[in-house]
Coordinates of N, CA and C in Angstrom, one line a residue:
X1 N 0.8 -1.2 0.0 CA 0.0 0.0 0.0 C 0.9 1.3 0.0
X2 N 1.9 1.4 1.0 CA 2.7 2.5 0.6 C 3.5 3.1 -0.6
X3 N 3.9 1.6 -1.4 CA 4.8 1.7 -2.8 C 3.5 2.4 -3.9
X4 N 1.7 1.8 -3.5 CA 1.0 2.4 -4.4 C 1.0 3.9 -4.0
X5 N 0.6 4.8 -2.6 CA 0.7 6.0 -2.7 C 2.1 6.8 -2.7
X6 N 3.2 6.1 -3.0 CA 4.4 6.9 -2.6 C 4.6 6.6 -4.1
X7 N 4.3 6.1 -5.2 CA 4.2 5.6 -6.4 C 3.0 7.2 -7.2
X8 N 2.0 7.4 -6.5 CA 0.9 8.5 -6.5 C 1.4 9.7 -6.3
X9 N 2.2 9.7 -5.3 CA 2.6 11.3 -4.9 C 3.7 11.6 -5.9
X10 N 4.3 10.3 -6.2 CA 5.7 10.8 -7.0 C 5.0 11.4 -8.5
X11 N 3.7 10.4 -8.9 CA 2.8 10.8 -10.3 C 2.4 12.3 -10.1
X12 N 2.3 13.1 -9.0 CA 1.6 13.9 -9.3 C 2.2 14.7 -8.5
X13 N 3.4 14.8 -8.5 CA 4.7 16.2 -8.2 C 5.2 16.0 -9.9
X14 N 5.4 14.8 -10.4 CA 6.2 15.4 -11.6 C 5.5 15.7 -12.7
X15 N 4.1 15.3 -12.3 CA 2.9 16.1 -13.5 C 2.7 17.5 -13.1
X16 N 2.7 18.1 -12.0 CA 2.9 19.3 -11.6 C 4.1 20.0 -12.0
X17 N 5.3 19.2 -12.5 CA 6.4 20.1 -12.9 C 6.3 20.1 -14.3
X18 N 5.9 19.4 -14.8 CA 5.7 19.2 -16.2 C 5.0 20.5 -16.9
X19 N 5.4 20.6 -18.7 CA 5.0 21.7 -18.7 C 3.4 21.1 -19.4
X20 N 2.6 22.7 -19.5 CA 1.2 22.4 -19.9 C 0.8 23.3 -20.7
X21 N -0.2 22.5 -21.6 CA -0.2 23.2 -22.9 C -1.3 24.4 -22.9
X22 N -0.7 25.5 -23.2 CA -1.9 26.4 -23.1 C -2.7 26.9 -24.4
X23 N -3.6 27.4 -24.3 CA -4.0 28.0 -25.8 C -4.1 29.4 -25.8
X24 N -3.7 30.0 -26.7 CA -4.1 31.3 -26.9 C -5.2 31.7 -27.1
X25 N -5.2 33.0 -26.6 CA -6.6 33.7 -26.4 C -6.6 34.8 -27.8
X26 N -7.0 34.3 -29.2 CA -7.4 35.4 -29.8 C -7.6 36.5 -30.0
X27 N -8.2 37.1 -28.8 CA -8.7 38.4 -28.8 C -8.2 39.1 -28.0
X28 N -6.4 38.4 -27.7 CA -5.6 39.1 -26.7 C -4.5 39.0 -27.4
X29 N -4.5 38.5 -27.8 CA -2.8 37.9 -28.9 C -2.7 38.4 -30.1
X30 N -1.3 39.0 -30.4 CA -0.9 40.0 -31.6 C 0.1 39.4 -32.2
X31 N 0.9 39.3 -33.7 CA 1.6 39.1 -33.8 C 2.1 39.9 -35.0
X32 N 3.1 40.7 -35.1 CA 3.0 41.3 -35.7 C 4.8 42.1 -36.4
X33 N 4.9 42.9 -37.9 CA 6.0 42.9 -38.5 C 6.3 44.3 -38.0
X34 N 7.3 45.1 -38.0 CA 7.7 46.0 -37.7 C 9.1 46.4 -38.6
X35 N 8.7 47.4 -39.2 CA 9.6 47.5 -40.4 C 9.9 49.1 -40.8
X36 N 11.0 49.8 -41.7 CA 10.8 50.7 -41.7 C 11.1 51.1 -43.7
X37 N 9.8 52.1 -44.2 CA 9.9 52.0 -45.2 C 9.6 53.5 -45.5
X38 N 10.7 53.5 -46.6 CA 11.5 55.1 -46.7 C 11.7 56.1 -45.7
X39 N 12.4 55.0 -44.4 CA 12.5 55.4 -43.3 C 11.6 55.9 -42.3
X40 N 10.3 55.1 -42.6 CA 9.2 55.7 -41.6 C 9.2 54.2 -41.1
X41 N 9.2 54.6 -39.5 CA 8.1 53.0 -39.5 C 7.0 52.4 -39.7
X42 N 7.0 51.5 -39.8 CA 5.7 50.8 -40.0 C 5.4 49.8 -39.3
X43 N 4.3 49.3 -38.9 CA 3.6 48.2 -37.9 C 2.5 47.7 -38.6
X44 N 3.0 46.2 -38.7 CA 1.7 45.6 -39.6 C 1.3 44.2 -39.1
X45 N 0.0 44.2 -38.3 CA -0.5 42.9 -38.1 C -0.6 41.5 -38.8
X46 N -0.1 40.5 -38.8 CA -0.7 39.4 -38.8 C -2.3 39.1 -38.1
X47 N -2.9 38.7 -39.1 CA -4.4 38.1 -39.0 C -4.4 36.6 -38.6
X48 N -3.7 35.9 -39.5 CA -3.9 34.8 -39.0 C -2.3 34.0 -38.9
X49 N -2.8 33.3 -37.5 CA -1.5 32.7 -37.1 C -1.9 31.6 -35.9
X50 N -1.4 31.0 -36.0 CA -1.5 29.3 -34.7 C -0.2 29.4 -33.3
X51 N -0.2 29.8 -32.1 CA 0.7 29.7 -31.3 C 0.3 28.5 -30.7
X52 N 1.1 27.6 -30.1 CA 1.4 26.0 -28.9 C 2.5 27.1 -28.3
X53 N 1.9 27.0 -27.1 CA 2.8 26.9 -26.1 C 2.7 25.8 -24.9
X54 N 3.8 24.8 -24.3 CA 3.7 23.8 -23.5 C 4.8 24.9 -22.5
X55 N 4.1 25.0 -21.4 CA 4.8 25.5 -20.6 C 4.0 25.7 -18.8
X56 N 4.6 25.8 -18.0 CA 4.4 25.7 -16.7 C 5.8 26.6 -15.8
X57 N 5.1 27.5 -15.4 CA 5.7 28.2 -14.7 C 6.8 28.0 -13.9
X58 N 6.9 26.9 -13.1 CA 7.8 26.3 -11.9 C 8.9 25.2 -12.1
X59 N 8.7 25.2 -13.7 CA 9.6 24.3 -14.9 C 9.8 25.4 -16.4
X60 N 10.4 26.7 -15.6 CA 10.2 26.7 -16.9 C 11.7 26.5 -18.5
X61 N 12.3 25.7 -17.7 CA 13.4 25.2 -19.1 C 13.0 23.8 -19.8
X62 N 11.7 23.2 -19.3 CA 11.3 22.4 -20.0 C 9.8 22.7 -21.5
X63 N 9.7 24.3 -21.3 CA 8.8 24.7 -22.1 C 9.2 24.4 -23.6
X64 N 7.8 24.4 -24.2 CA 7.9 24.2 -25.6 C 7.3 25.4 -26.3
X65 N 7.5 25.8 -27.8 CA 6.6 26.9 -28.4 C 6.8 26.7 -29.9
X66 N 5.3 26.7 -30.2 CA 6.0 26.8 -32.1 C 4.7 28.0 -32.5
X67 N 5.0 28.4 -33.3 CA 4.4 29.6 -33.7 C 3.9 29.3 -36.1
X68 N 2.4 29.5 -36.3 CA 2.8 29.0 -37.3 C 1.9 30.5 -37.9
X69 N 1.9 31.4 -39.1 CA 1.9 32.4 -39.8 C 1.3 32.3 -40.4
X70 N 0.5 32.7 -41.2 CA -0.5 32.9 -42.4 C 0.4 33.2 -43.1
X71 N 1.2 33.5 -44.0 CA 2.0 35.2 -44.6 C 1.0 36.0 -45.5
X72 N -0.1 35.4 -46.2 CA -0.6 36.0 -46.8 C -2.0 37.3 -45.6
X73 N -1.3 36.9 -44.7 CA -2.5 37.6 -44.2 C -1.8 38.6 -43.6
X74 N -0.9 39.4 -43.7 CA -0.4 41.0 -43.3 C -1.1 41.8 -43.2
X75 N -1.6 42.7 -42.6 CA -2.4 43.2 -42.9 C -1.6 44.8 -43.0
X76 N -1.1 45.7 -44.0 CA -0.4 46.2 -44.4 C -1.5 48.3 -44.7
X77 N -2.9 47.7 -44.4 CA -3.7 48.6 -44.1 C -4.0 49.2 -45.4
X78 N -3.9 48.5 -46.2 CA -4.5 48.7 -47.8 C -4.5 47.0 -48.4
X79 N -5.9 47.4 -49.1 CA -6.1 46.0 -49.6 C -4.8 45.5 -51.0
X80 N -4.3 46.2 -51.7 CA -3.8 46.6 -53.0 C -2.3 46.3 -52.2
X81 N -1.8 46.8 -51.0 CA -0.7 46.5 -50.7 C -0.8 45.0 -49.8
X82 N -1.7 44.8 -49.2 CA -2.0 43.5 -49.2 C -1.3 42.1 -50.1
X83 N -2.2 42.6 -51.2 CA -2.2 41.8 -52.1 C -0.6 41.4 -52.8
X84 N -0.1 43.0 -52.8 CA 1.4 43.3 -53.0 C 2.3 41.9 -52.2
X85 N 2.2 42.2 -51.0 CA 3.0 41.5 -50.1 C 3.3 40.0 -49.9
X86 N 1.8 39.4 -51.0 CA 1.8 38.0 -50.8 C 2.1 37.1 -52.2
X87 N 2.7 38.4 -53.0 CA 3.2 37.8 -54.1 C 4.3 37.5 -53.9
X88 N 5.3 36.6 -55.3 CA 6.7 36.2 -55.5 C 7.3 37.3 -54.9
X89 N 7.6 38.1 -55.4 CA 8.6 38.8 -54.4 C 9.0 39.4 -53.0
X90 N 7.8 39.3 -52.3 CA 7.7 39.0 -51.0 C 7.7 37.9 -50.3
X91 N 6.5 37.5 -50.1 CA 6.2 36.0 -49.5 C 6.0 35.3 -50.2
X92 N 5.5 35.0 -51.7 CA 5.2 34.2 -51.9 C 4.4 33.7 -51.7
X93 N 3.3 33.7 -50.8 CA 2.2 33.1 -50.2 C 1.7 31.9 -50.9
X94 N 1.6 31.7 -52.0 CA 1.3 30.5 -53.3 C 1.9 29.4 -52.9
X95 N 3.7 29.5 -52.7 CA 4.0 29.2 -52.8 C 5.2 28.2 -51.0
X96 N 5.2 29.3 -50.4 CA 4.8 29.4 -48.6 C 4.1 30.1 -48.1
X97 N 3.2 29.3 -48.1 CA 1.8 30.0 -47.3 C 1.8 30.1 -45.8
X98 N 3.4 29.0 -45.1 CA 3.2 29.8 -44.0 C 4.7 29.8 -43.5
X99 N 4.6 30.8 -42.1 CA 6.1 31.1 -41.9 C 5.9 30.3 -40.4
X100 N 6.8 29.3 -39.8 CA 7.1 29.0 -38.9 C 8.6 29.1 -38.0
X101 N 7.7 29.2 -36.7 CA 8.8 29.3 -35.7 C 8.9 27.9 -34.8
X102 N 10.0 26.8 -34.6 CA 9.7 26.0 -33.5 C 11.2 26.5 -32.3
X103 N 10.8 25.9 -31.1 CA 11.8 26.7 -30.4 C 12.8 25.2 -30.0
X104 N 13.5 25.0 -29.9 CA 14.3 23.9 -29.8 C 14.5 24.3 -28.2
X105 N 15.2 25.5 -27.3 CA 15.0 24.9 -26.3 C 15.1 26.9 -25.6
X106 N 14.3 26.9 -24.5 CA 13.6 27.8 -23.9 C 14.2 27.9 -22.3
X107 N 15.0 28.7 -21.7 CA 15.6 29.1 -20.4 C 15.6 30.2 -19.8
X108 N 15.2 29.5 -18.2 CA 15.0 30.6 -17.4 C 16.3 31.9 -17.4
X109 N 15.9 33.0 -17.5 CA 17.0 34.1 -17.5 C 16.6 35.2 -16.3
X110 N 15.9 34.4 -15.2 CA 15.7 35.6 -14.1 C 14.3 35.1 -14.4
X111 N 13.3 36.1 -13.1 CA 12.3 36.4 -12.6 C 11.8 37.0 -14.1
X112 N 10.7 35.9 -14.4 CA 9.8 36.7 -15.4 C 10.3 36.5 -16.9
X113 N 11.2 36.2 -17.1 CA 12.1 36.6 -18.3 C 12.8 34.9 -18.8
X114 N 12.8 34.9 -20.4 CA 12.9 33.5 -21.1 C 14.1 33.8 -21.6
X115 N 15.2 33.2 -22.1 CA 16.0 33.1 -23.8 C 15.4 32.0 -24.1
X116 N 14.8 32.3 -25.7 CA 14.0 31.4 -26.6 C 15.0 31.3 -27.6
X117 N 15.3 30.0 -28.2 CA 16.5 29.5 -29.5 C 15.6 28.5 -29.9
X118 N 15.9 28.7 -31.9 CA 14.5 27.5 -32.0 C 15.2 28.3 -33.8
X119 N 14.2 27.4 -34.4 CA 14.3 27.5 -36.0 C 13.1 28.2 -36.3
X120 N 13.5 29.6 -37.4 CA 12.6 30.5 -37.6 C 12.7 29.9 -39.4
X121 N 11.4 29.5 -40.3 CA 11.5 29.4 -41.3 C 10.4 30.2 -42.1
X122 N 11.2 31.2 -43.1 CA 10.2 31.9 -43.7 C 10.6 31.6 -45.3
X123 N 9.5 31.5 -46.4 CA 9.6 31.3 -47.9 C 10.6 30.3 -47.8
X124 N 10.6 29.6 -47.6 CA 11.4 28.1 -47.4 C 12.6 28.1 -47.1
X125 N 13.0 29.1 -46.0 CA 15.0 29.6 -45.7 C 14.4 29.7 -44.0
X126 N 15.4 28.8 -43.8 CA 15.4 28.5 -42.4 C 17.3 29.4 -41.5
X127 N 16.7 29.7 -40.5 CA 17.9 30.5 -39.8 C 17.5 29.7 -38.3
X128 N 18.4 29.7 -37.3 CA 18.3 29.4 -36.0 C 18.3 30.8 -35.7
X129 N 17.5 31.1 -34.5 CA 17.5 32.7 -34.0 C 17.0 32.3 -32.3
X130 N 17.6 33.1 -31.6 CA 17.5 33.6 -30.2 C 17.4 35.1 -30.0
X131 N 16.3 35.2 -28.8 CA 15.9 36.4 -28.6 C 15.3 36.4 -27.1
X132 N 14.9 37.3 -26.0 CA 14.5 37.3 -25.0 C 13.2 37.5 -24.8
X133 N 12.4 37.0 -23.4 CA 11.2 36.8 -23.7 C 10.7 36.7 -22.2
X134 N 9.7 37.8 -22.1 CA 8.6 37.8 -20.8 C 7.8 37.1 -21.0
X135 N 7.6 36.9 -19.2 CA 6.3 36.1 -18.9 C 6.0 36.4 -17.5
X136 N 4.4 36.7 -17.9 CA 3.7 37.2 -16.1 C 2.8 36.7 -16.3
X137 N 2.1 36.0 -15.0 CA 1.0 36.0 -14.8 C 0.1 36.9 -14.8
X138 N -1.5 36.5 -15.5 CA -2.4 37.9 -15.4 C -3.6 36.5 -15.5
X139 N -3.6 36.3 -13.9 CA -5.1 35.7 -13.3 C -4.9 34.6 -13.8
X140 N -5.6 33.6 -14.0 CA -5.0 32.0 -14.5 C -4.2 31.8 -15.8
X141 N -4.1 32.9 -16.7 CA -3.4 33.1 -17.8 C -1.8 33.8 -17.8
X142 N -1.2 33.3 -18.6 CA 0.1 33.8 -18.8 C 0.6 34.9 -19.9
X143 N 0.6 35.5 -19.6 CA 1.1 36.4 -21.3 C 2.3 36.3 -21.3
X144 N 2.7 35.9 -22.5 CA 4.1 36.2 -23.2 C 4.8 37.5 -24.3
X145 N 5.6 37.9 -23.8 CA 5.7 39.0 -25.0 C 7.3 39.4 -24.9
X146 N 7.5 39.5 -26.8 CA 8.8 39.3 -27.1 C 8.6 40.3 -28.4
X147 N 10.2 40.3 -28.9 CA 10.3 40.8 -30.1 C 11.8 40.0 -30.6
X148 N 11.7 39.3 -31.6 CA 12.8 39.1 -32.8 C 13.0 39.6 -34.0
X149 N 14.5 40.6 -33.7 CA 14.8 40.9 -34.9 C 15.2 40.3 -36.0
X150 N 15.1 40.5 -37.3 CA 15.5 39.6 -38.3 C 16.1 40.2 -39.5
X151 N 16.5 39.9 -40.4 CA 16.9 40.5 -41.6 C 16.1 39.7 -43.0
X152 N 15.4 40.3 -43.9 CA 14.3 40.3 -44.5 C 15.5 39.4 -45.6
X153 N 16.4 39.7 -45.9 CA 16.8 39.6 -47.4 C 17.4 38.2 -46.8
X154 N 17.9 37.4 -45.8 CA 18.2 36.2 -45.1 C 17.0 35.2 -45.2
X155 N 16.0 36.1 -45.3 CA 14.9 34.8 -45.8 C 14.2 35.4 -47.2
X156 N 14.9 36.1 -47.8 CA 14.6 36.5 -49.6 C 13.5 36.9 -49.6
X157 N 12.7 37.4 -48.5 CA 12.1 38.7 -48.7 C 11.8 39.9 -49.4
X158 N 11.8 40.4 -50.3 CA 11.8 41.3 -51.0 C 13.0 41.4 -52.2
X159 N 12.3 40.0 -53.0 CA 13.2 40.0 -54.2 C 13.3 41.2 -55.7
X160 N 14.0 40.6 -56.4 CA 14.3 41.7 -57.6 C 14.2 43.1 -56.9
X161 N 13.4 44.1 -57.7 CA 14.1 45.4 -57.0 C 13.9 45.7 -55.9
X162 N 13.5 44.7 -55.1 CA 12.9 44.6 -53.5 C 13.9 44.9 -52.9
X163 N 15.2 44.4 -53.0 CA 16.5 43.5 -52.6 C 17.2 44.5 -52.5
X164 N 16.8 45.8 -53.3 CA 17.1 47.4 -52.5 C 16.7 47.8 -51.5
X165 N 18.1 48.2 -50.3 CA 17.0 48.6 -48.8 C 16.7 49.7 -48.9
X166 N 16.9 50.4 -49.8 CA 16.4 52.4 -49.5 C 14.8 52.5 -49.7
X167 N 14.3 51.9 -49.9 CA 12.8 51.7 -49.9 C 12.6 51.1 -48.5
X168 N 12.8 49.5 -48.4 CA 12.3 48.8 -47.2 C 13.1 48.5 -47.3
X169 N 13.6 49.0 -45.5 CA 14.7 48.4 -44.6 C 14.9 46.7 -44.9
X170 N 15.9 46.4 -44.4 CA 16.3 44.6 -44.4 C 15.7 44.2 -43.1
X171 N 16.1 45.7 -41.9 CA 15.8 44.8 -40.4 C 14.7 44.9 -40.5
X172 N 13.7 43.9 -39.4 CA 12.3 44.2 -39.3 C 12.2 43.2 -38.4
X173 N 11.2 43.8 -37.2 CA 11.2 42.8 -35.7 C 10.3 42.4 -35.8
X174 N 9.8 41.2 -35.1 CA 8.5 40.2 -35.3 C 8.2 40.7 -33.5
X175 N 7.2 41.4 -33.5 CA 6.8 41.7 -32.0 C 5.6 40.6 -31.9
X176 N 5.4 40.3 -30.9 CA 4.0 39.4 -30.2 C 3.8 39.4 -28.9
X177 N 2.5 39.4 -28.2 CA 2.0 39.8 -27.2 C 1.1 38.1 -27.5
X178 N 1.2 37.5 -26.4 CA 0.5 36.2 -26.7 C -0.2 36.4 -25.3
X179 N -1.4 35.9 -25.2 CA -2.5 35.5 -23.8 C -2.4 34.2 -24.1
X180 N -2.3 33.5 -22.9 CA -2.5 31.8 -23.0 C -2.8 31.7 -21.9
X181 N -3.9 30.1 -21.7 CA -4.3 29.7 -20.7 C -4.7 28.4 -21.2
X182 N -5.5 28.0 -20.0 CA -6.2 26.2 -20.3 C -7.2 26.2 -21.1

């Protein structure tokens, strides 16, 4: 009888450490491009996109996160440049229709605070990228929020006369504000 409850307690301290999968809340979660064109910035929403995150607060170097992108869905605040952005010489959208993030592996860096390292692949050009990353509790939910910089022309971005940065910059940060819970 003891080996069965000492067998129980040990089940249910390491399901407690284990990480847990949360889902994003929609109508709290942003993800979004940040870019600057003829030197103005600009901020442009993603509409549609899939976040997983497996994670638990009190473990958190065993968290997981993949992140998957529409590309065609930027929303760039005209329908015509829209349309622009999800052709060949941007995204492509036809042809990768989506841009994914997986994180290979996620560590605590202090109170509140992640380094995330993982494979970023956009139009079919994969880079490994690290970047830093909050996390608070807000009531049974967790928000996460980050930004990765990137370089546009490293995932061929803005081909033929795109491929000139005096129009649109190369850098451009992927900011996101994620809500997750059970």
């Amino acid at each position: 009888m003891k080996k069965i409850v000492l067998a129980s307690l040990l089940g249910v301290s390491l399901a407690a450490g284990a990480a847990t999968l949360l889902k994003a809340d929609p109508a709290k979660t942003s993800v979004s491009a940040v870019f600057k064109q003829m030197n103005v910035p600009v901020e442009s929403k993603f509409k549609k996109y899939t976040v997983a995150i497996d994670y638990n607060a009190a473990t958190p170097d065993a968290a997981k996160a993949s992140v998957e992108i529409d590309t065609a869905s930027l929303d760039l605040g005209d329908a015509d440049m829209n349309k622009e952005v999800a052709k060949k010489d941007w995204f492509n959208s036809a042809a990768f229709p989506k841009a994914t993030f997986v994180s290979s592996s996620i560590k605590s860096a202090g109170a509140g605070k992640l380094n995330v390292t993982g494979k970023l692949t956009i139009k079919g050009k994969s880079a490994d990228v690290s970047f830093p990353l909050s996390v608070k509790a807000d009531g049974a939910k967790q928000v996460f929020e980050g930004a990765l910089p990137i370089k546009r022309l490293t995932f061929n971005v803005g081909e033929g006369e795109w491929k000139d940065t005096g129009m649109v910059a190369d850098e451009v940060t992927i900011k996101f504000h994620v809500v997750a819970g059970q």
